[in-house]
Amino acid sequence: MKFIHTADWQIGMKAEALGDRAPQVREERLAAAQRVTEVARTENADFILVAGDVFEDNAVDRRLVQKVADTLRSFGAPIFIIPGNHDPLIPGSVWEHPSWNTPNITVIRENTRIEVSQAVIYPCPLMEKRSTSNPTAWIPNENNSRIRIGLAHGTVEGIRQDEPDYPIPRNTPEVKDLDYLALGHWHSYASYTGADGNVRMAYSGTHETTKFGERDSGNVLIVEIDSAGKPPVIRRAKTGGLNWLSVSEELIDQGDINKVKYLIDSMLNPSRTLIQLAISGILPMEERSELEHIEQMLDTRFLWSHIDCSQLRPAPTDRSWIEDLGPGVIQETARRLLGSSGSEPEVTQLALARLYNIVKGSVK
Ligand SMILES: [Mn+2]
């Protein structure tokens, strides 16, 4: 038996911080939903599990709801969706829209067991935005020969959080005798190894990256389980269309800015890349134009960019900074470097530049 595990599509996400580039980012989330069904079709999956937060909230444009339902209908095989904390099952929710009256789509509306293929699914739909109770608590231990799969949205014990947020105990697969627990809510991919050494619980992560800093997002999981009790075989398939890159570079030596320029210049698919670049260290006055060149490339070639130069300092134009240090071991070191006769002038220059960087970097 083979199925697709996905979650946290967050369709309708505003992405306001991206300004006029936000529509492209929003559109990509729909395109990625289409790619999820393509993976499912290519893999000949028996069904798809969507572990919550398909929509950003219950107020999203109903045309988006219709589009998602149409995309899912095109898959043909069964799809099971649980409402998450962003789109909980409440009066007036997106789940009341008539587009869900589609034979292959089941929106789960209560804690109830469902038989499909060789499995029994125990879905845990959410009815409110926040809760301190464990959504999987209702899952019964019952004897049957079917593959037992949980479908839930919440926070696995151990993830740092201010207050319990639909907490899910780490040993849920063991306690509930589940062959696999498909999770949503956290957008990075994560898997959990049980006491028997097998992974029986995972976050698929979002199908399309939602922000900088997510780890291994933009994928779905392809899960294969031979029979009840057999360990799941889990693979990842890429569905994300846009790259979200965070790059930090420190300039130490003369010419380092050219390495950054080359890095930016040689990046693949810049028109499908969002990048935040932080440059720190020191920049000689004569290399200022290279920085401007980088800023222009980021602005015109990339889908979206932000450059942070708040920790970048101009290189000193004279030696007055050594006097400004005041008496101490660092000033003494700088003076000795200046007075050293044995080394090459370039080496002295470099050593002083690094010392300057250390001194200025420590004053924050
Ligand atoms: Mn969530």
PDB file of N, CA, C and O and ligand atoms in Angstrom, residues 8 53 85-86 153 185, ligand 1:
ATOM      1  N   ASP A   8      -0.271  21.563   5.437  1.00  0.00           N
ATOM      2  CA  ASP A   8       0.109  22.975   5.566  1.00  0.00           C
ATOM      3  C   ASP A   8       0.288  23.688   4.224  1.00  0.00           C
ATOM      4  O   ASP A   8       1.266  24.368   4.002  1.00  0.00           O
ATOM      5  N   ASP A  53      -4.553  22.464   7.768  1.00  0.00           N
ATOM      6  CA  ASP A  53      -4.141  23.785   7.289  1.00  0.00           C
ATOM      7  C   ASP A  53      -3.980  23.843   5.768  1.00  0.00           C
ATOM      8  O   ASP A  53      -2.983  24.346   5.251  1.00  0.00           O
ATOM      9  N   ASN A  85      -5.703  24.057  12.523  1.00  0.00           N
ATOM     10  CA  ASN A  85      -5.993  25.193  13.411  1.00  0.00           C
ATOM     11  C   ASN A  85      -6.168  26.492  12.627  1.00  0.00           C
ATOM     12  O   ASN A  85      -6.768  27.443  13.116  1.00  0.00           O
ATOM     13  N   HIS A  86      -5.645  26.542  11.376  1.00  0.00           N
ATOM     14  CA  HIS A  86      -5.867  27.730  10.546  1.00  0.00           C
ATOM     15  C   HIS A  86      -7.260  27.719   9.916  1.00  0.00           C
ATOM     16  O   HIS A  86      -7.826  28.769   9.661  1.00  0.00           O
ATOM     17  N   HIS A 153      -3.001  16.989  13.452  1.00  0.00           N
ATOM     18  CA  HIS A 153      -2.412  18.320  13.310  1.00  0.00           C
ATOM     19  C   HIS A 153      -2.090  18.828  14.715  1.00  0.00           C
ATOM     20  O   HIS A 153      -2.994  18.989  15.538  1.00  0.00           O
ATOM     21  N   HIS A 185       1.238  20.875  10.797  1.00  0.00           N
ATOM     22  CA  HIS A 185       1.293  22.046  11.676  1.00  0.00           C
ATOM     23  C   HIS A 185       2.660  22.713  11.597  1.00  0.00           C
ATOM     24  O   HIS A 185       2.739  23.922  11.513  1.00  0.00           O
TER      25      HIS A 185
HETATM   26 MN    MN B   1      -1.270  24.624  11.948  1.00  0.00          MN
END
